Coordinates of C-alpha atoms and ligand atoms in Angstrom, one line a residue:
M1 CA -6.6 16.8 -2.1
D2 CA -4.6 18.1 -4.9
P3 CA -1.1 17.2 -5.2
K4 CA 0.4 19.9 -6.2
G5 CA 2.6 21.6 -3.4
K6 CA 1.7 19.0 -1.1
V7 CA 4.4 16.5 1.4
A8 CA 4.0 13.1 0.5
I9 CA 5.0 10.1 1.6
V10 CA 5.3 7.2 -0.1
T11 CA 5.9 3.3 1.1
G12 CA 7.2 1.3 -1.2
A13 CA 8.8 4.1 -3.6
S14 CA 11.7 1.5 -4.6
S15 CA 9.6 -1.2 -6.5
G16 CA 6.7 -1.4 -8.8
I17 CA 3.6 0.4 -7.6
G18 CA 5.6 2.8 -4.8
L19 CA 7.8 3.7 -7.1
A20 CA 5.1 4.5 -9.9
T21 CA 3.4 6.6 -7.8
A22 CA 6.2 8.7 -6.7
K23 CA 6.8 9.4 -10.1
L24 CA 2.9 10.5 -10.4
L25 CA 3.3 12.3 -7.7
S26 CA 6.1 14.4 -8.8
A27 CA 5.1 15.3 -12.1
K28 CA 1.3 16.4 -10.4
G29 CA 3.9 18.8 -8.5
A30 CA 4.2 17.0 -5.1
E31 CA 7.1 16.9 -2.6
L32 CA 8.4 13.5 -1.8
V33 CA 9.3 11.4 1.4
L34 CA 10.2 8.1 -0.8
V35 CA 10.7 5.2 1.3
A36 CA 11.9 1.3 1.5
R37 CA 14.8 -0.4 2.8
S38 CA 16.6 -0.4 -0.7
K39 CA 18.5 3.6 0.4
D40 CA 20.7 2.9 -3.0
K41 CA 17.7 2.5 -5.3
L42 CA 15.6 5.6 -3.1
D43 CA 18.6 7.9 -3.1
K44 CA 19.2 7.7 -7.2
L45 CA 15.3 7.7 -7.3
A46 CA 15.7 11.2 -5.2
A47 CA 18.3 12.4 -7.2
E48 CA 15.7 11.8 -10.7
L49 CA 12.9 13.8 -8.6
P50 CA 12.8 17.4 -7.6
N51 CA 12.2 18.6 -4.1
S52 CA 12.2 14.9 -2.4
V53 CA 14.7 12.7 0.0
A54 CA 15.1 9.5 0.5
V55 CA 14.3 7.4 3.9
A56 CA 15.6 3.7 4.4
A57 CA 12.9 2.4 6.9
D58 CA 11.7 -1.4 7.6
M59 CA 8.3 -1.1 7.9
T60 CA 8.3 -3.7 10.4
K61 CA 9.9 -1.9 13.3
I62 CA 7.7 0.6 14.6
L63 CA 10.9 2.7 15.3
D64 CA 11.6 3.2 11.6
V65 CA 8.6 4.3 10.9
E66 CA 8.2 7.0 13.5
N67 CA 11.3 7.9 12.4
M68 CA 10.2 7.9 9.2
V69 CA 7.7 10.6 9.5
N70 CA 9.4 12.7 11.9
A71 CA 12.5 12.9 9.1
A72 CA 9.4 14.2 6.9
K73 CA 8.2 16.8 8.9
D74 CA 12.0 17.7 10.0
H75 CA 12.8 18.1 6.6
F76 CA 9.8 19.4 4.8
G77 CA 8.2 21.1 8.0
Q78 CA 4.5 19.4 7.3
V79 CA 2.8 15.9 6.2
D80 CA -0.5 16.2 3.9
I81 CA -0.2 12.4 1.9
L82 CA 1.0 9.1 3.1
V83 CA 0.5 6.5 0.7
N84 CA 0.8 3.5 2.3
C85 CA 2.0 0.5 -0.1
A86 CA 5.2 -1.4 0.7
G87 CA 4.2 -4.5 1.4
Q88 CA 4.8 -8.1 0.6
G89 CA 3.0 -11.8 -0.3
Y90 CA 2.8 -15.2 1.3
D91 CA 1.0 -18.0 -0.9
V92 CA 0.2 -20.3 1.6
P93 CA -3.2 -22.8 2.0
V94 CA -3.7 -22.0 5.0
A95 CA -3.3 -25.8 6.8
D96 CA 0.6 -25.3 5.9
T97 CA 0.7 -21.3 7.5
D98 CA 3.7 -20.7 8.9
I99 CA 3.2 -19.0 12.3
D100 CA 6.7 -16.5 11.9
V101 CA 5.9 -15.7 8.3
F102 CA 1.9 -15.0 9.3
H103 CA 3.2 -12.3 11.6
H104 CA 6.1 -10.6 9.7
I105 CA 3.5 -10.4 6.7
F106 CA 1.3 -8.8 9.5
D107 CA 3.8 -6.3 10.7
L108 CA 4.6 -5.5 6.9
D109 CA 0.9 -5.1 5.7
V110 CA -1.1 -4.2 8.4
V111 CA 0.9 -2.9 11.1
G112 CA 3.6 -0.8 9.6
P113 CA 0.4 0.8 7.8
V114 CA -1.4 1.7 11.0
V115 CA 1.7 2.5 12.8
A116 CA 2.2 5.1 9.9
M117 CA -1.6 6.1 10.5
K118 CA -1.0 6.8 14.2
Q119 CA 2.2 9.2 13.5
V120 CA 0.7 11.1 10.7
I121 CA -2.7 11.6 12.1
P122 CA -2.1 14.4 14.8
I123 CA 0.3 16.0 11.7
M124 CA -2.5 16.5 9.6
R125 CA -5.0 17.3 12.8
K126 CA -2.9 20.2 13.4
Q127 CA -2.8 21.7 9.4
G128 CA -6.7 21.2 9.4
A129 CA -6.9 18.4 6.0
G130 CA -4.9 15.3 5.1
S131 CA -4.9 12.0 2.3
I132 CA -4.0 8.8 3.7
V133 CA -4.3 5.7 1.3
N134 CA -3.5 2.3 1.6
V135 CA -2.7 -0.3 -0.6
S136 CA -4.9 -3.1 -0.1
S137 CA -5.1 -6.1 -3.4
G138 CA -7.7 -7.6 -5.0
T139 CA -7.3 -11.0 -3.0
A140 CA -8.9 -9.3 -0.6
L141 CA -12.1 -8.9 -2.0
M142 CA -12.0 -12.8 -2.9
Y143 CA -11.6 -16.0 -1.7
L144 CA -8.5 -17.5 -3.4
P145 CA -6.9 -20.9 -2.7
N146 CA -3.4 -20.0 -1.1
N147 CA -4.0 -16.6 -0.8
G148 CA -6.4 -17.2 2.7
I149 CA -2.7 -15.5 4.7
Y150 CA -2.7 -12.5 2.8
G151 CA -5.8 -11.8 1.5
G152 CA -6.9 -11.8 5.3
L153 CA -4.6 -9.6 6.1
K154 CA -5.3 -7.2 3.6
R155 CA -8.9 -7.6 3.8
T156 CA -7.9 -6.2 7.5
L157 CA -6.3 -3.3 6.3
A158 CA -8.9 -2.5 3.9
H159 CA -11.4 -2.3 7.3
I160 CA -9.3 -0.4 9.4
S161 CA -8.8 1.8 6.3
L162 CA -13.0 2.2 5.7
T163 CA -13.8 2.3 9.9
A164 CA -10.6 5.7 9.6
N165 CA -12.1 7.2 7.0
V166 CA -15.6 7.7 8.9
E167 CA -13.6 8.9 12.2
L168 CA -11.3 11.1 10.3
K169 CA -13.7 12.8 8.4
K170 CA -14.7 15.6 10.9
D171 CA -10.9 16.3 10.5
K172 CA -11.0 16.9 6.9
I173 CA -8.5 13.8 6.6
A174 CA -9.7 11.9 4.2
V175 CA -8.9 7.5 4.4
S176 CA -9.0 5.7 0.7
V177 CA -8.2 1.7 0.3
V178 CA -7.0 0.6 -2.9
Y179 CA -7.6 -2.4 -4.1
P180 CA -4.6 -3.3 -7.0
Y181 CA -5.2 -5.7 -10.1
I182 CA -2.2 -8.4 -10.4
T183 CA 0.2 -6.0 -11.6
D184 CA 3.4 -6.6 -13.5
T185 CA 5.8 -5.6 -10.6
P186 CA 8.7 -7.7 -8.9
F187 CA 5.3 -8.9 -6.1
D188 CA 5.7 -12.1 -7.6
D189 CA 8.8 -12.6 -7.4
N190 CA 9.2 -11.0 -4.0
T191 CA 6.3 -13.1 -2.4
I192 CA 6.8 -16.3 0.1
K193 CA 6.1 -19.0 -1.8
A194 CA 5.3 -22.2 1.2
P195 CA 6.8 -25.2 -0.3
T196 CA 3.5 -26.9 -1.1
V197 CA 2.3 -23.8 -3.6
T198 CA 1.8 -25.0 -6.9
W199 CA -0.5 -21.9 -8.4
A200 CA -3.1 -23.4 -10.8
G201 CA -4.8 -20.2 -10.8
E202 CA -8.8 -19.9 -12.2
G203 CA -8.9 -22.1 -15.3
G204 CA -5.5 -22.3 -15.2
G205 CA -5.0 -18.1 -14.7
P206 CA -5.6 -15.0 -13.6
P207 CA -9.3 -13.9 -15.4
F208 CA -7.2 -10.5 -17.4
P209 CA -3.6 -9.6 -18.2
P210 CA -2.0 -7.6 -15.8
D211 CA -2.5 -4.8 -15.3
T212 CA 1.2 -1.9 -15.1
A213 CA 2.7 -0.3 -12.2
E214 CA 1.8 3.4 -13.7
Y215 CA -1.9 2.3 -14.6
A216 CA -2.5 1.1 -10.6
A217 CA -0.4 4.3 -9.7
G218 CA -3.1 6.3 -11.4
K219 CA -5.6 5.2 -9.0
I220 CA -3.9 5.9 -6.1
V221 CA -3.6 9.6 -7.2
D222 CA -6.9 9.0 -8.1
A223 CA -7.8 8.6 -4.2
I224 CA -5.6 10.8 -2.8
E225 CA -7.0 13.5 -5.5
S226 CA -11.1 12.4 -5.1
G227 CA -10.8 11.7 -1.0
E228 CA -12.8 8.2 -2.4
P229 CA -13.3 5.8 0.7
E230 CA -13.0 2.8 -2.0
V231 CA -10.8 2.1 -5.0
F232 CA -10.9 -0.7 -7.3
A233 CA -8.4 -1.0 -9.8
H234 CA -11.2 -2.3 -12.3
D235 CA -14.8 -1.7 -11.7
W236 CA -15.7 -5.6 -11.9
M237 CA -13.2 -6.3 -8.7
K238 CA -16.6 -4.1 -6.8
N239 CA -19.0 -7.6 -7.4
P240 CA -16.3 -10.0 -7.9
R241 CA -16.6 -13.7 -8.1
R242 CA -15.6 -14.6 -4.7
S243 CA -14.4 -18.0 -4.6
E244 CA -13.1 -21.0 -7.5
T245 CA -16.3 -23.0 -6.2
Ligands
LIG301 N1 1.9 -6.3 -7.4 C1 0.4 -7.2 -7.4 O1 0.0 -8.0 -8.4 C2 -0.5 -6.5 -6.7 C3 -1.3 -6.8 -6.3 C4 -2.4 -6.2 -5.5 C5 -1.8 -5.0 -4.5 N2 -0.5 -5.2 -4.5 C6 0.2 -4.6 -3.1 O2 1.0 -3.5 -3.4 C7 2.0 -3.0 -3.5 C8 3.0 -2.9 -4.1 O3 3.0 -3.6 -4.6 P1 4.0 -4.1 -5.5 O4 3.9 -4.7 -6.7 O5 5.0 -2.7 -5.8 O6 5.6 -5.1 -5.1 P2 6.8 -4.7 -5.3 O7 7.8 -4.3 -6.6 O8 7.5 -6.2 -4.5 O9 7.4 -3.6 -4.3 C9 7.3 -3.9 -2.6 C10 7.7 -2.5 -2.3 O10 7.7 -2.5 -0.9 C11 9.1 -2.2 0.0 N3 9.0 -3.3 1.0 C12 8.9 -4.9 0.8 N4 9.5 -4.7 2.3 C13 9.9 -3.4 3.2 C14 9.9 -3.6 4.3 N5 10.3 -4.1 5.5 N6 10.7 -2.2 4.6 C15 10.1 -1.3 3.8 N7 10.0 -1.6 2.8 C16 9.5 -2.5 2.1 C17 9.8 -2.8 -1.2 O11 11.3 -2.4 -0.9 P3 12.4 -2.4 -0.6 O12 12.6 -3.8 -1.0 O13 14.2 -1.4 -1.5 O14 12.4 -2.6 1.2 C18 9.6 -2.3 -2.2 O15 10.0 -0.9 -2.4 C19 1.9 -4.1 -1.9 O16 1.3 -3.7 -0.8 C20 1.2 -5.2 -2.2 O17 0.7 -6.2 -1.4 C21 0.6 -5.7 -5.4

């Protein structure tokens, strides 16, 4: 879908990849619904980007997600694009998983995006077209120590996306999943880390330098424009080394 003149909801628009995606979509002529919890940051961004509106929502709260889509529909009269980018990491060995944190990350990284999809799909069906992009993670494609919970939930999100892609073809709604590689954003600072975690990494660190948020945003916009079911930050991620052993 060409973003020009389209209404796009971008969650996680206050920081990192979501922020860069909102800016890139705006530069391509989209009208934007900017979503996150930090209303002050969103208001500043809305003042910068023409035809945009800030909507504060906690994506772990079903009512907030429903209100977000209603606010978009009320303001612009349509919703053409949904980018589910809000998310948070959880670094923990499986054996040490805190079940309350697990539930929180599940609510944010999986349930929130699904609730948002459920809200926009009827609108897109009526309009006869739509584009939904779910932001997963390269960790969903590998078995990295301490990433079982986060990577597993991002893999769940990818599976749901790929299934919805098949289900919604007949409605001309393209559903895509994007797998970013390590990206230079505040993500790691915001990741919840179990006290037992000490990052060793593969061979002492990640195999390649991090991408920029703008690079990852470019992949999200590629997904919107192409409607491809899966978009990888890098080709090698299509066939990654799946574990450290
Ligand atoms: N950076 C990486 O290395 C990397 C790699 C692979 C995948 N990803 C994925 O890319 C996406 C964006 O991450 P990022 O790197 O841009 O991280 P980030 O800079 O930490 O941004 C996270 C965004 O999510 C929002 N958010 C967090 N909790 C929320 C909640 N409960 N309700 C609503 N919004 C919430 C934050 O806004 P507020 O705090 O204002 O609510 C912020 O806008 C995430 O889904 C992440 O899993 C990141």
